[in-house]
Short mmCIF file of C-alpha atoms and ligand atoms in Angstrom, two decimals:
data_model
loop_
_atom_site.label_atom_id
_atom_site.label_comp_id
_atom_site.label_asym_id
_atom_site.label_seq_id
_atom_site.Cartn_x
_atom_site.Cartn_y
_atom_site.Cartn_z
CA MET D 1 121.64 73.16 94.15
CA VAL D 2 118.72 71.48 95.91
CA THR D 3 115.38 71.86 94.20
CA SER D 4 112.09 71.18 95.86
CA LYS D 5 108.52 71.41 94.79
CA PHE D 6 108.09 74.18 97.35
CA ARG D 7 110.50 76.51 95.60
CA ARG D 8 108.62 79.12 93.58
CA ARG D 9 109.78 79.51 89.99
CA VAL D 10 111.07 83.06 89.50
CA ALA D 11 112.04 85.06 86.43
CA VAL D 12 114.33 88.06 86.77
CA LEU D 13 113.96 90.77 84.11
CA VAL D 14 117.08 92.87 83.48
CA SER D 15 118.27 95.48 81.00
CA GLY D 16 121.88 95.92 82.10
CA ARG D 17 124.52 94.99 84.66
CA GLY D 18 122.37 92.62 86.70
CA SER D 19 124.00 92.93 90.12
CA ASN D 20 120.63 92.61 91.87
CA MET D 21 119.88 89.60 89.69
CA ALA D 22 123.21 88.11 90.84
CA ALA D 23 122.23 88.72 94.47
CA LEU D 24 118.97 86.83 93.89
CA ILE D 25 120.80 83.98 92.16
CA ALA D 26 123.25 83.78 95.09
CA ALA D 27 120.41 83.69 97.64
CA ALA D 28 118.58 81.00 95.68
CA ARG D 29 121.65 78.75 95.88
CA ASN D 30 120.74 78.09 99.51
CA ALA D 31 118.70 74.94 99.81
CA ASP D 32 116.27 76.57 102.24
CA TYR D 33 115.55 79.56 100.00
CA PRO D 34 111.89 79.38 98.88
CA ALA D 35 112.53 80.39 95.25
CA GLU D 36 114.62 79.27 92.32
CA ILE D 37 115.69 81.57 89.52
CA ALA D 38 114.31 79.65 86.56
CA LEU D 39 114.75 82.34 83.91
CA VAL D 40 116.60 85.59 83.27
CA LEU D 41 115.01 87.63 80.51
CA SER D 42 116.20 90.86 78.94
CA ASN D 43 114.79 93.35 76.48
CA ARG D 44 118.38 93.97 75.31
CA SER D 45 120.69 91.36 73.83
CA ASP D 46 123.73 93.29 75.13
CA ALA D 47 122.65 93.23 78.79
CA ALA D 48 125.69 92.12 80.81
CA GLY D 49 123.39 90.33 83.25
CA LEU D 50 122.60 87.72 80.59
CA ASN D 51 126.20 86.47 80.62
CA THR D 52 126.31 86.35 84.40
CA ALA D 53 123.08 84.31 84.44
CA ALA D 54 124.24 81.96 81.69
CA SER D 55 127.51 81.36 83.56
CA ALA D 56 125.43 80.41 86.59
CA GLY D 57 123.63 77.82 84.48
CA ILE D 58 120.34 79.72 84.35
CA ALA D 59 118.12 79.80 81.26
CA THR D 60 118.27 83.16 79.51
CA ARG D 61 116.02 84.71 76.89
CA VAL D 62 116.11 87.98 74.97
CA VAL D 63 112.90 89.61 73.84
CA ASP D 64 114.44 92.40 71.80
CA GLN D 65 112.23 95.44 72.09
CA SER D 66 113.59 96.91 68.88
CA GLY D 67 111.85 94.10 66.99
CA PHE D 68 108.47 95.36 68.16
CA GLY D 69 108.72 99.06 67.29
CA LYS D 70 106.13 100.99 69.25
CA ASP D 71 103.87 97.98 69.78
CA ARG D 72 104.25 97.68 73.55
CA GLU D 73 101.51 95.08 73.88
CA ALA D 74 103.08 92.74 71.31
CA PHE D 75 106.40 93.07 73.16
CA GLU D 76 104.75 92.25 76.45
CA ARG D 77 102.84 89.30 74.96
CA ALA D 78 106.19 87.92 73.81
CA VAL D 79 107.61 88.39 77.33
CA ASP D 80 104.52 86.74 78.79
CA ASN D 81 104.88 83.79 76.42
CA GLU D 82 108.42 83.20 77.71
CA LEU D 83 107.23 83.44 81.30
CA GLN D 84 104.48 80.89 80.63
CA ALA D 85 106.85 78.61 78.71
CA HIS D 86 109.15 78.53 81.76
CA ARG D 87 106.22 78.04 84.18
CA ILE D 88 107.14 81.22 86.04
CA GLU D 89 105.20 82.04 89.20
CA LEU D 90 106.89 85.26 90.34
CA VAL D 91 108.65 88.00 88.40
CA CYS D 92 111.41 90.25 89.76
CA LEU D 93 112.30 93.41 87.86
CA ALA D 94 115.96 94.23 88.46
CA GLY D 95 117.07 97.24 86.47
CA PHE D 96 114.51 96.48 83.77
CA MET D 97 114.32 99.78 81.91
CA ARG D 98 110.88 99.43 80.39
CA VAL D 99 107.63 100.69 81.82
CA LEU D 100 105.22 97.77 81.65
CA ALA D 101 101.70 98.33 80.32
CA PRO D 102 98.70 98.04 82.66
CA GLY D 103 97.54 94.77 81.04
CA PHE D 104 100.80 93.00 81.85
CA VAL D 105 100.94 94.50 85.33
CA GLN D 106 97.36 93.38 86.05
CA ARG D 107 98.02 89.84 84.86
CA TRP D 108 100.94 89.58 87.27
CA GLU D 109 99.39 91.58 90.10
CA GLY D 110 100.81 90.51 93.45
CA ARG D 111 103.43 88.36 91.71
CA LEU D 112 105.51 91.13 90.11
CA ILE D 113 108.04 93.05 92.22
CA ASN D 114 110.66 95.72 91.55
CA ILE D 115 113.64 97.26 93.29
CA HIS D 116 113.98 101.02 93.24
CA PRO D 117 117.03 102.97 94.47
CA SER D 118 115.31 105.37 96.87
CA LEU D 119 113.20 105.34 99.98
CA LEU D 120 109.85 105.48 98.24
CA PRO D 121 107.66 107.46 97.94
CA ALA D 122 110.61 109.88 97.73
CA PHE D 123 112.46 110.14 94.42
CA LYS D 124 110.36 108.08 92.06
CA GLY D 125 111.77 107.78 88.54
CA LEU D 126 115.36 108.19 87.38
CA ASP D 127 118.54 109.82 88.78
CA THR D 128 117.52 109.14 92.35
CA HIS D 129 120.99 109.57 93.86
CA ALA D 130 121.67 112.94 92.23
CA ARG D 131 118.24 114.13 93.31
CA ALA D 132 118.80 112.91 96.88
CA LEU D 133 122.08 114.85 97.01
CA ASP D 134 120.40 117.95 95.55
CA ALA D 135 117.61 117.73 98.09
CA GLY D 136 120.12 117.47 100.94
CA VAL D 137 118.49 114.45 102.56
CA LYS D 138 120.54 112.80 105.29
CA ILE D 139 119.02 109.34 104.86
CA HIS D 140 118.58 107.64 101.48
CA GLY D 141 118.10 104.03 100.50
CA ALA D 142 116.25 101.47 98.48
CA SER D 143 112.78 99.94 98.31
CA VAL D 144 111.33 96.69 97.01
CA HIS D 145 107.69 97.07 96.03
CA PHE D 146 104.86 95.33 94.24
CA VAL D 147 104.51 96.73 90.73
CA THR D 148 101.35 98.60 89.86
CA ALA D 149 100.41 100.51 86.72
CA GLU D 150 101.66 103.77 88.23
CA LEU D 151 105.46 104.02 88.12
CA ASP D 152 107.28 103.28 91.41
CA SER D 153 104.02 103.56 93.34
CA GLY D 154 103.08 100.02 94.36
CA ALA D 155 102.90 98.78 97.93
CA ILE D 156 106.29 98.63 99.64
CA ILE D 157 107.55 95.21 100.76
CA ALA D 158 110.95 96.10 102.24
CA GLN D 159 113.19 99.12 102.57
CA ALA D 160 116.79 99.70 103.54
CA ALA D 161 118.15 103.03 104.70
CA VAL D 162 121.70 104.31 104.33
CA PRO D 163 123.28 107.55 105.51
CA VAL D 164 124.15 110.34 103.10
CA LEU D 165 127.66 111.51 104.00
CA ALA D 166 129.01 115.02 103.56
CA ALA D 167 131.65 113.92 101.04
CA ASP D 168 129.27 111.81 98.97
CA THR D 169 129.20 111.99 95.21
CA GLU D 170 126.50 110.39 93.11
CA GLU D 171 128.83 107.40 92.65
CA THR D 172 129.70 106.84 96.31
CA LEU D 173 126.06 107.19 97.34
CA ALA D 174 124.93 104.84 94.56
CA ALA D 175 127.46 102.23 95.69
CA ARG D 176 126.26 102.42 99.31
CA VAL D 177 122.63 102.09 98.24
CA LEU D 178 123.47 99.23 95.86
CA SER D 179 124.99 97.14 98.63
CA ALA D 180 121.77 97.68 100.60
CA GLU D 181 119.75 96.65 97.53
CA HIS D 182 121.65 93.39 97.38
CA ARG D 183 120.57 92.67 100.93
CA ILE D 184 116.90 93.57 100.77
CA TYR D 185 115.95 92.13 97.38
CA PRO D 186 116.61 88.52 98.44
CA LEU D 187 114.82 89.24 101.72
CA ALA D 188 111.77 90.70 99.96
CA LEU D 189 111.60 87.86 97.44
CA ARG D 190 111.76 85.38 100.31
CA LEU D 191 108.81 87.08 102.01
CA VAL D 192 106.74 87.06 98.81
CA ALA D 193 107.68 83.49 97.86
CA GLU D 194 106.65 82.28 101.31
CA ASN D 195 103.40 84.27 101.12
CA ARG D 196 104.53 86.19 104.19
CA ALA D 197 104.20 89.45 102.21
CA GLN D 198 101.07 89.74 100.10
CA LEU D 199 99.39 92.45 98.10
CA VAL D 200 95.93 92.95 99.56
CA GLU D 201 93.75 95.80 98.31
CA GLY D 202 96.76 97.84 97.30
CA ARG D 203 98.68 97.36 100.54
CA CYS D 204 101.47 95.01 101.46
CA ILE D 205 100.32 92.83 104.31
CA THR D 206 103.19 91.12 106.08
CA ASP D 207 102.88 88.09 108.27
CA GLY D 208 102.86 88.97 111.95
CA ALA D 209 106.01 86.92 112.38
CA VAL D 210 108.04 89.38 110.29
CA ALA D 211 109.64 91.71 112.80
CA ALA D 212 109.97 95.35 111.84
CA ASP D 213 113.73 95.13 112.10
CA ALA D 214 113.77 92.32 109.53
CA VAL D 215 112.48 94.61 106.83
CA LEU D 216 114.31 97.80 107.78
CA THR D 217 118.07 97.85 107.65
CA VAL D 218 119.30 100.68 109.78
CA PRO D 219 122.29 102.74 108.61
CA SER D 220 124.70 101.31 111.19
CA GLU D 221 124.17 97.83 109.75
CA ILE D 222 125.28 98.76 106.24
CA GLY D 223 128.92 98.06 105.60
C1 GRF O 1 119.52 99.29 90.63
O1 GRF O 1 119.99 100.44 91.28
C2 GRF O 1 118.04 99.16 90.79
O2 GRF O 1 117.56 99.65 92.00
C3 GRF O 1 117.51 100.00 89.66
O3 GRF O 1 118.40 99.78 88.60
C4 GRF O 1 119.67 99.41 89.11
C5 GRF O 1 120.02 98.10 88.50
O4 GRF O 1 121.31 97.67 88.84
N1 GRF O 1 116.13 99.68 89.37
P1 GRF O 1 121.73 96.19 88.58
O5 GRF O 1 121.51 95.93 87.08
O6 GRF O 1 120.89 95.29 89.43
O7 GRF O 1 123.18 96.11 88.93
#
């Protein structure tokens, strides 16, 4: 792996499987990618993503939320300490199942991004695929957004759309969306790391050079 002083130091926060984390690690293996995954941190010691990261030679840390009881701020201070200790510049949430307190979110404003399995602002929160099927939408997808204090409401950086097929179950739809997630998260992190996507007064301003079709994956392009 080639490292350069221009690569931004990124932490990925996970609570489970970590397939999006793995997609970011894979992207960062390319020498021209503007970020390196310097830390994978989990609030759960049993998160499978930790093993994947460790096997890839990436530093891992657990900040076990159960050790902090209801003291959310103490938990987040401990997370912050790890981020500082690893000189982290950007944070990617990837299936991190904790709502972060406003203080943490403010400290990392513009440098904290999340992936959500729906075309926001539709289907914020949990069970997005079941709700998309219930609603009968024909297009579903995923969004990468800057994190703000309000859940799943920050400015959108990139989105990918996938078709909802007549025979879809929650599982088949989730799998189709997930493969789209793995494509747009590395793209969105690249844009943020290169300062081509920035949070300005609550909106995501993208560099004029980013073509619309670079941030929207149309259904026909999803395998
Ligand atoms: C993804 O669907 C992501 O959009 C959501 O949680 C899931 C995490 O999956 N926030 P993985 O751990 O990245 O495989």
